[in-house]
Structure formats: structure tokens, C-alpha cells
CSV table of C-alpha atoms in Angstrom, one decimal:
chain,number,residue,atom,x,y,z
F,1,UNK,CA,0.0,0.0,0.0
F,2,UNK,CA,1.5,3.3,-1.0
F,3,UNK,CA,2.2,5.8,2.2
F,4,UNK,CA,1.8,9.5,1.7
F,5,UNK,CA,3.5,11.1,4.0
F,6,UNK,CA,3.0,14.7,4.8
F,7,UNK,CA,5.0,17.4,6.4
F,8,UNK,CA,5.2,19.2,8.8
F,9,UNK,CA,2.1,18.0,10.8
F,10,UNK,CA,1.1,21.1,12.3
F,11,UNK,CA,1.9,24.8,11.3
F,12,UNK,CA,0.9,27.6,13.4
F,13,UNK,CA,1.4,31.2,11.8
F,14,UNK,CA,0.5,34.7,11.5
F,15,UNK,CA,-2.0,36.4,9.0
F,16,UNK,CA,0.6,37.5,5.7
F,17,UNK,CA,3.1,34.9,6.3
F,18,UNK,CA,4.2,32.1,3.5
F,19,UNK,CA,4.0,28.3,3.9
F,20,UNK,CA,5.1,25.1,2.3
F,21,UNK,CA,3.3,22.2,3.2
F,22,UNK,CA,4.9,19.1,1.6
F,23,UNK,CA,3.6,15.0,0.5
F,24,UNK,CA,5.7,12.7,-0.5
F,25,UNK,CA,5.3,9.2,-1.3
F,26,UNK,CA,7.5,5.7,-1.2
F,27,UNK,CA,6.4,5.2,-5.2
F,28,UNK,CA,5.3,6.9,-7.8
F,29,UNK,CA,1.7,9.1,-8.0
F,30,UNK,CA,-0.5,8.3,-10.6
F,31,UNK,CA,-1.6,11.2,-10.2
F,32,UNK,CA,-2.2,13.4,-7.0
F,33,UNK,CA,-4.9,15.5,-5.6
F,34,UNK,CA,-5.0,18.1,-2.4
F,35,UNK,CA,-7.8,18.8,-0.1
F,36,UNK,CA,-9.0,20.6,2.4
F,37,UNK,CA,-11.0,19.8,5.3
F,38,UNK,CA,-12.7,22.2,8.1
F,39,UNK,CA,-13.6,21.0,11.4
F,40,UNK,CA,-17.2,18.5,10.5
F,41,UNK,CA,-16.9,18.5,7.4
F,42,UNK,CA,-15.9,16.7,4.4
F,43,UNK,CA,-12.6,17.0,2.5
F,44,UNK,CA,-13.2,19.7,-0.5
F,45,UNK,CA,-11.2,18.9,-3.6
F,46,UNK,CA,-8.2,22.4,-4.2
F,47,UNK,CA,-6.3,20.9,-7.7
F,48,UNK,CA,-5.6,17.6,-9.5
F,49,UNK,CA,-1.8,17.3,-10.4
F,50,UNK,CA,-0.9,14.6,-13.2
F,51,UNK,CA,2.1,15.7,-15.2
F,52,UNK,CA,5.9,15.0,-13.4
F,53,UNK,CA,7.1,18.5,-13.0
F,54,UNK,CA,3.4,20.7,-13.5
F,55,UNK,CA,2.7,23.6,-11.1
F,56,UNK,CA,-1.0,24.4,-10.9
F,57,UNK,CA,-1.6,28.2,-9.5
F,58,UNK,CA,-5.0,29.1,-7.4
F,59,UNK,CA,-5.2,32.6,-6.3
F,60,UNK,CA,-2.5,32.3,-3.1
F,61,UNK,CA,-2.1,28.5,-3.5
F,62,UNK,CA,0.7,27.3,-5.7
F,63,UNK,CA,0.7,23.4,-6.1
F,64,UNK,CA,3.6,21.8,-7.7
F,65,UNK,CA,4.2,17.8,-8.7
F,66,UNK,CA,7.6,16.4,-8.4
F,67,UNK,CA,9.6,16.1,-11.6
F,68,UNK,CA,9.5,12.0,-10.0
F,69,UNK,CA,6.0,12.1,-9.2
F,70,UNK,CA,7.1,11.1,-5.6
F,71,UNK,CA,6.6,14.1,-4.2
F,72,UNK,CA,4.4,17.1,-4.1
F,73,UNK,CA,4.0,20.4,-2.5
F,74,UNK,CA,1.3,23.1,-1.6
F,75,UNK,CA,2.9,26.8,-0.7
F,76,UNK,CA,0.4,29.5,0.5
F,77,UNK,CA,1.3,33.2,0.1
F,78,UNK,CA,0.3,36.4,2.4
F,79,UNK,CA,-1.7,33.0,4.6
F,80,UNK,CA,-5.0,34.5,6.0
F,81,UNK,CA,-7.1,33.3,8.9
F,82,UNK,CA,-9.7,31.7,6.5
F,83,UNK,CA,-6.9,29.3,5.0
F,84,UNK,CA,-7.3,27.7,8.5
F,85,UNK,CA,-8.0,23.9,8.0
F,86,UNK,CA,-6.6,20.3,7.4
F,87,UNK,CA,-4.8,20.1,4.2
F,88,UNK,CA,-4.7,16.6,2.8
F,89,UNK,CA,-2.9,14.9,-0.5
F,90,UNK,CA,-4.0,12.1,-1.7
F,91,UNK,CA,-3.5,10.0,-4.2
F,92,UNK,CA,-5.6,7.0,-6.4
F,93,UNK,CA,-4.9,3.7,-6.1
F,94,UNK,CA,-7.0,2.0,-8.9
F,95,UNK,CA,-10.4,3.4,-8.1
F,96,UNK,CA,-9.6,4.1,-4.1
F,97,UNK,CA,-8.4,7.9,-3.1
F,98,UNK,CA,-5.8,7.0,-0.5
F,99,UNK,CA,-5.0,10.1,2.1
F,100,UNK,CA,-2.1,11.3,3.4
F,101,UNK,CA,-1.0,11.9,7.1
F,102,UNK,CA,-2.4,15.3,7.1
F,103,UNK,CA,-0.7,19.3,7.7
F,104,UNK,CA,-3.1,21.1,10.2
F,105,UNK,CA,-2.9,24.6,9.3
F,106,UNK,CA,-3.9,27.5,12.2
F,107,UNK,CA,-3.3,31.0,10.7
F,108,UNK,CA,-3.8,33.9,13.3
F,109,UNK,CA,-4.9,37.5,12.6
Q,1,UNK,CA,-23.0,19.2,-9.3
Q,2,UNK,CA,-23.5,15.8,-7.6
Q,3,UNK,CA,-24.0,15.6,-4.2
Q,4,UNK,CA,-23.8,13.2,-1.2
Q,5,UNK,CA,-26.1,13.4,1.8
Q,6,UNK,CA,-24.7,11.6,4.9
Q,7,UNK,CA,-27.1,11.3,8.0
Q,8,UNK,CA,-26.6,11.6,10.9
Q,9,UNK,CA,-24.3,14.5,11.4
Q,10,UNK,CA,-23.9,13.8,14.7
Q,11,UNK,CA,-25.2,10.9,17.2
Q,12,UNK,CA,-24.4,9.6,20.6
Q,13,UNK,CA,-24.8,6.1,21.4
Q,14,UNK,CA,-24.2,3.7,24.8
Q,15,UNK,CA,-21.9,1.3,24.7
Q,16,UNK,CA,-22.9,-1.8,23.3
Q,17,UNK,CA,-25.7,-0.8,20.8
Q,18,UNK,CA,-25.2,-0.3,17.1
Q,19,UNK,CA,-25.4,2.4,15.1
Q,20,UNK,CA,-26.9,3.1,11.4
Q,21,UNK,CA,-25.2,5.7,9.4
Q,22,UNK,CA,-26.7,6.6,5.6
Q,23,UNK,CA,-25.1,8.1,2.8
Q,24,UNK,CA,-27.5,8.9,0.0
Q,25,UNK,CA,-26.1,10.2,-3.9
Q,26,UNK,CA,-29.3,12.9,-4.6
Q,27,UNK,CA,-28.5,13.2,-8.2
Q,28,UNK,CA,-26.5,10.6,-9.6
Q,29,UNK,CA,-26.4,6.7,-10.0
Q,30,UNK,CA,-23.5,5.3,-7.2
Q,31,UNK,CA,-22.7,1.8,-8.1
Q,32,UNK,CA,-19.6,2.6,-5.3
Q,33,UNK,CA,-19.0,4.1,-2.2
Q,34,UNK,CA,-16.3,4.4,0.0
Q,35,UNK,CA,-16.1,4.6,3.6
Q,36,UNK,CA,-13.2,6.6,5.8
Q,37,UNK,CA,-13.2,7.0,9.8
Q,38,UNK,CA,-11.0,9.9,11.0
Q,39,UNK,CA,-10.2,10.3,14.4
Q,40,UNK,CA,-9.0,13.5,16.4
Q,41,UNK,CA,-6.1,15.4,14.7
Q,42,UNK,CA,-5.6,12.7,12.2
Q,43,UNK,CA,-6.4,12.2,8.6
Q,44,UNK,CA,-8.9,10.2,6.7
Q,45,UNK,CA,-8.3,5.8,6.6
Q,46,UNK,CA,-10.1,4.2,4.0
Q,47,UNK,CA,-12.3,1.5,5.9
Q,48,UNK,CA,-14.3,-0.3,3.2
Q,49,UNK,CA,-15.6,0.2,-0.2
Q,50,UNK,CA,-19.5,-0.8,-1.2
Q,51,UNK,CA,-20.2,-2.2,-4.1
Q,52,UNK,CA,-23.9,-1.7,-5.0
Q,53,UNK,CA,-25.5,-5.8,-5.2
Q,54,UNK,CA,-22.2,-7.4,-4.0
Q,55,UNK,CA,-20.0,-7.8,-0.6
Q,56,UNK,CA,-18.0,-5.1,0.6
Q,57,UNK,CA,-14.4,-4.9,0.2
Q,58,UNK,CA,-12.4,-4.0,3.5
Q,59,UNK,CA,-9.2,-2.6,3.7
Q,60,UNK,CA,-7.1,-4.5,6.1
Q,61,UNK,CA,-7.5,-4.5,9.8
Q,62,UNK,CA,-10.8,-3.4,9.6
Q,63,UNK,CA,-13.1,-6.3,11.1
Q,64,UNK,CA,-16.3,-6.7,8.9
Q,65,UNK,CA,-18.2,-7.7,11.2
Q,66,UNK,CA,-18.4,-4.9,13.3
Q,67,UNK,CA,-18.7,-2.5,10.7
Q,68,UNK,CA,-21.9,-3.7,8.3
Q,69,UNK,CA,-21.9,-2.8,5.0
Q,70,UNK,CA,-24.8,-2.4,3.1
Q,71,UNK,CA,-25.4,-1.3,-0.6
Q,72,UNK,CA,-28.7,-2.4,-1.9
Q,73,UNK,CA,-29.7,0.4,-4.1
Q,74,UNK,CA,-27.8,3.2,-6.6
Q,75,UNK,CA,-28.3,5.6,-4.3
Q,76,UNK,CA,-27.7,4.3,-0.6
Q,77,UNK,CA,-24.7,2.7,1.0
Q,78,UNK,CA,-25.5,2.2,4.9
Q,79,UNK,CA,-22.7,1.6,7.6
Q,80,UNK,CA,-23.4,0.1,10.8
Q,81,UNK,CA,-21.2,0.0,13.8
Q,82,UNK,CA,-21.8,-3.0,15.9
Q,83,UNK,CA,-22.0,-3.3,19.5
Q,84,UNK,CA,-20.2,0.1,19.7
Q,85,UNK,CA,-17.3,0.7,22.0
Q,86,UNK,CA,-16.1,4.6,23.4
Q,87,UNK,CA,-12.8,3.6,20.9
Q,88,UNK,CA,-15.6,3.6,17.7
Q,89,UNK,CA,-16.0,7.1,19.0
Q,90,UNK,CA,-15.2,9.2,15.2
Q,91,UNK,CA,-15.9,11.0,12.3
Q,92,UNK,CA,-17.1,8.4,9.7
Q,93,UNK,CA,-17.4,9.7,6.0
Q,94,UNK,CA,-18.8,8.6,2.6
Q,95,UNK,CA,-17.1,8.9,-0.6
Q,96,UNK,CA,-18.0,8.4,-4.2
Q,97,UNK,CA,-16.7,8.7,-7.6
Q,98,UNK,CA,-18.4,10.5,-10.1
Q,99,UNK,CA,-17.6,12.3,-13.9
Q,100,UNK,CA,-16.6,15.6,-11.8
Q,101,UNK,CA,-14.1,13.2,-9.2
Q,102,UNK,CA,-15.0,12.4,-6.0
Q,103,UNK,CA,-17.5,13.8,-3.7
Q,104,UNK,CA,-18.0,13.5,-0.2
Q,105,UNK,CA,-20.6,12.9,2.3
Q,106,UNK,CA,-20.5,16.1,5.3
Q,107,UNK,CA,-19.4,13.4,7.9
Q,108,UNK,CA,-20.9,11.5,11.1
Q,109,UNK,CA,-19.7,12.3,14.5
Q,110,UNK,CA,-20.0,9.2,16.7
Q,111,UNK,CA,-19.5,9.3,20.0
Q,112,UNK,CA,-20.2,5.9,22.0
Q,113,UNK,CA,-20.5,6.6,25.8
């Protein structure tokens, strides 16, 4: 079973600041997705990465696939209290989305 | 787009009984649903996936015959926790595929006191 693991595991920061939140895997992605979840709900898709190498912009959220596909990263820019959640990669394995460890994001104002 | 109903959001149950959780597709045909449990701080574990008309598939160390699965239509997968302990205390979720990826239930807080 493929492990994603993600890093760091928690990340505490002020409103404005920049973060990386990184997911990497023991093989190679198909192809990768990130999520985020609030508190009671249910994951909510942010970007599908496919290609080794792409980078996928979405407003303050870069996502970028590893040239590999082993590895992926999320970086937020100028953070804000609303990006406050769990972010999640995940990745399919045949027709089952397998979830990473989790980054739990607190942004302060 | 499509959308997953999950019910209950929230329930609290003794020790001991069982518990029914639903996940309905409104708009769509699900011949597949998966099921995650998430506890405190962590992330989502694949439990089980329903197949509608057939056995479920768990993933392993889940014991399937504390957690029920039940797909007898398109659009309803049920999951039943069994004789419930406080460590079945979770968020359980419902998952399917569709044309636009996959969409997912709003969750189930259990607690079991």
C-alpha cells in the first residue's frame, strides 16, 4: 500500500506569512490531488496534479508535482485566517483515493 | 453538481448498541462508495468500499463484522457500527466517484459513551 507522508504536521502562523506544506510518497503518483478539510466537514477537492514536473496556481495557493512524481508540494502566500484547516494529498490507487498523514494549518490574525 | 447526503451529522450512542449511518447520492447513480473513519487530529483511513449488489471490500484490519456494509440500491450505502465501543468514538465519511471526481458525504460524528 503506498504511504503519503506529509509534512510538517502542524503549522501555526500569522496572517501574511508564507508556507510550504509538503507530501511525499514511497512510489510513484499516478496522479495526486490536495484537499482541504474544516472541522465537520468533508474534505473539499483544491487541484488535481498529473504531469511529473506541473505547477498548478489558485489565487494564493501554488501546487507543484515532483519532476518524480514522488513528491508534491502546496505553498500558500500572504496566509489569511480563512486558509485555517486540514490540508490533505491524496493519491488513487485503482479506483480508491488513499490520504495522506495530514498538515493542520492554524493562521492567526 | 453531484451531491452526497450523509445522516446523521452527529449521534451519541451507549456502549454496546449499534449504530446506522446513511449516505444517500441525490442526483446521480453510485454503483460505489467508500467509507473513511477519521479520528482526532488525524487524517482520513479508507475503511471499506460498497459495491452496489455485492460484498464489501475491507481494507485490512478493519473487522467486517463490526462495521456492516450495506449497498442495496444506486443511491444508498449504509454503515453500521456494531456493538459500539467509546474507541468507535469518530468522524465516519462517505465517498463516491463520479464524472466531476470524488464527492463526499459532510461526515458523522459518533461518540459511544
Amino acid at each position: 500500500t503506498q504511504l503519503l507522508e506529509q509534512s510538517p504536521q502542524f503549522l501555526s502562523i500569522q496572517e501574511g506569512e508564507n508556507l510550504t506544506v509538503y507530501c511525499n510518497s514511497s512510489s510513484v503518483f499516478s496522479s495526486l490531488q490536495w484537499y482541504r478539510q474544516e472541522p465537520g466537514e468533508g474534505p473539499v477537492l483544491l487541484v488535481t496534479v498529473v504531469t511529473g514536473g506541473e505547477v498548478k496556481k489558485l489565487k494564493r495557493l501554488t501546487f507543484q508535482f515532483g519532476d518524480a512524481r514522488k513528491d508534491s508540494s502546496l505553498h500558500i502566500t500572504a496566509a489569511q485566517p480563512g486558509d485555517t484547516g486540514l490540508y490533505l494529498c491524496a493519491s488513487l490507487n485503482t479506483d480508491k483515493l488513499i490520504f495522506g498523514t495530514g498538515t493542520r494549518l492554524q493562521v492567526f490574525p | 453538481g453531484a451531491v452526497v447526503s450523509q445522516h446523521p451529522s452527529r449521534v451519541i450512542c451507549k456502549s454496546g448498541t449499534s449504530v446506522k449511518i446513511e449516505c444517500r447520492s441525490l442526483d446521480f447513480q453510485a454503483t460505489t462508495m467508500f467509507w473513511y473513519r477519521q479520528f482526532p487530529k488525524q487524517s482520513l483511513m479508507l475503511m471499506a468500499t460498497s459495491n452496489e449488489g455485492s460484498k464489501a471490500t475491507y481494507e485490512q484490519g478493519v473487522e467486517k463484522d463490526k462495521f456492516l456494509i450495506n449497498h442495496a440500491s444506486l443511491t444508498l450505502s449504509t454503515l453500521t457500527v456494531t456493538s459500539a465501543h467509546p474507541e468507535d468514538s469518530s468522524f465516519y465519511i462517505c465517498s463516491t466517484l463520479t464524472g466531476n471526481g470524488y464527492t463526499f458525504g459532510s461526515g458523522t460524528r459518533l461518540t459511544v459513551v
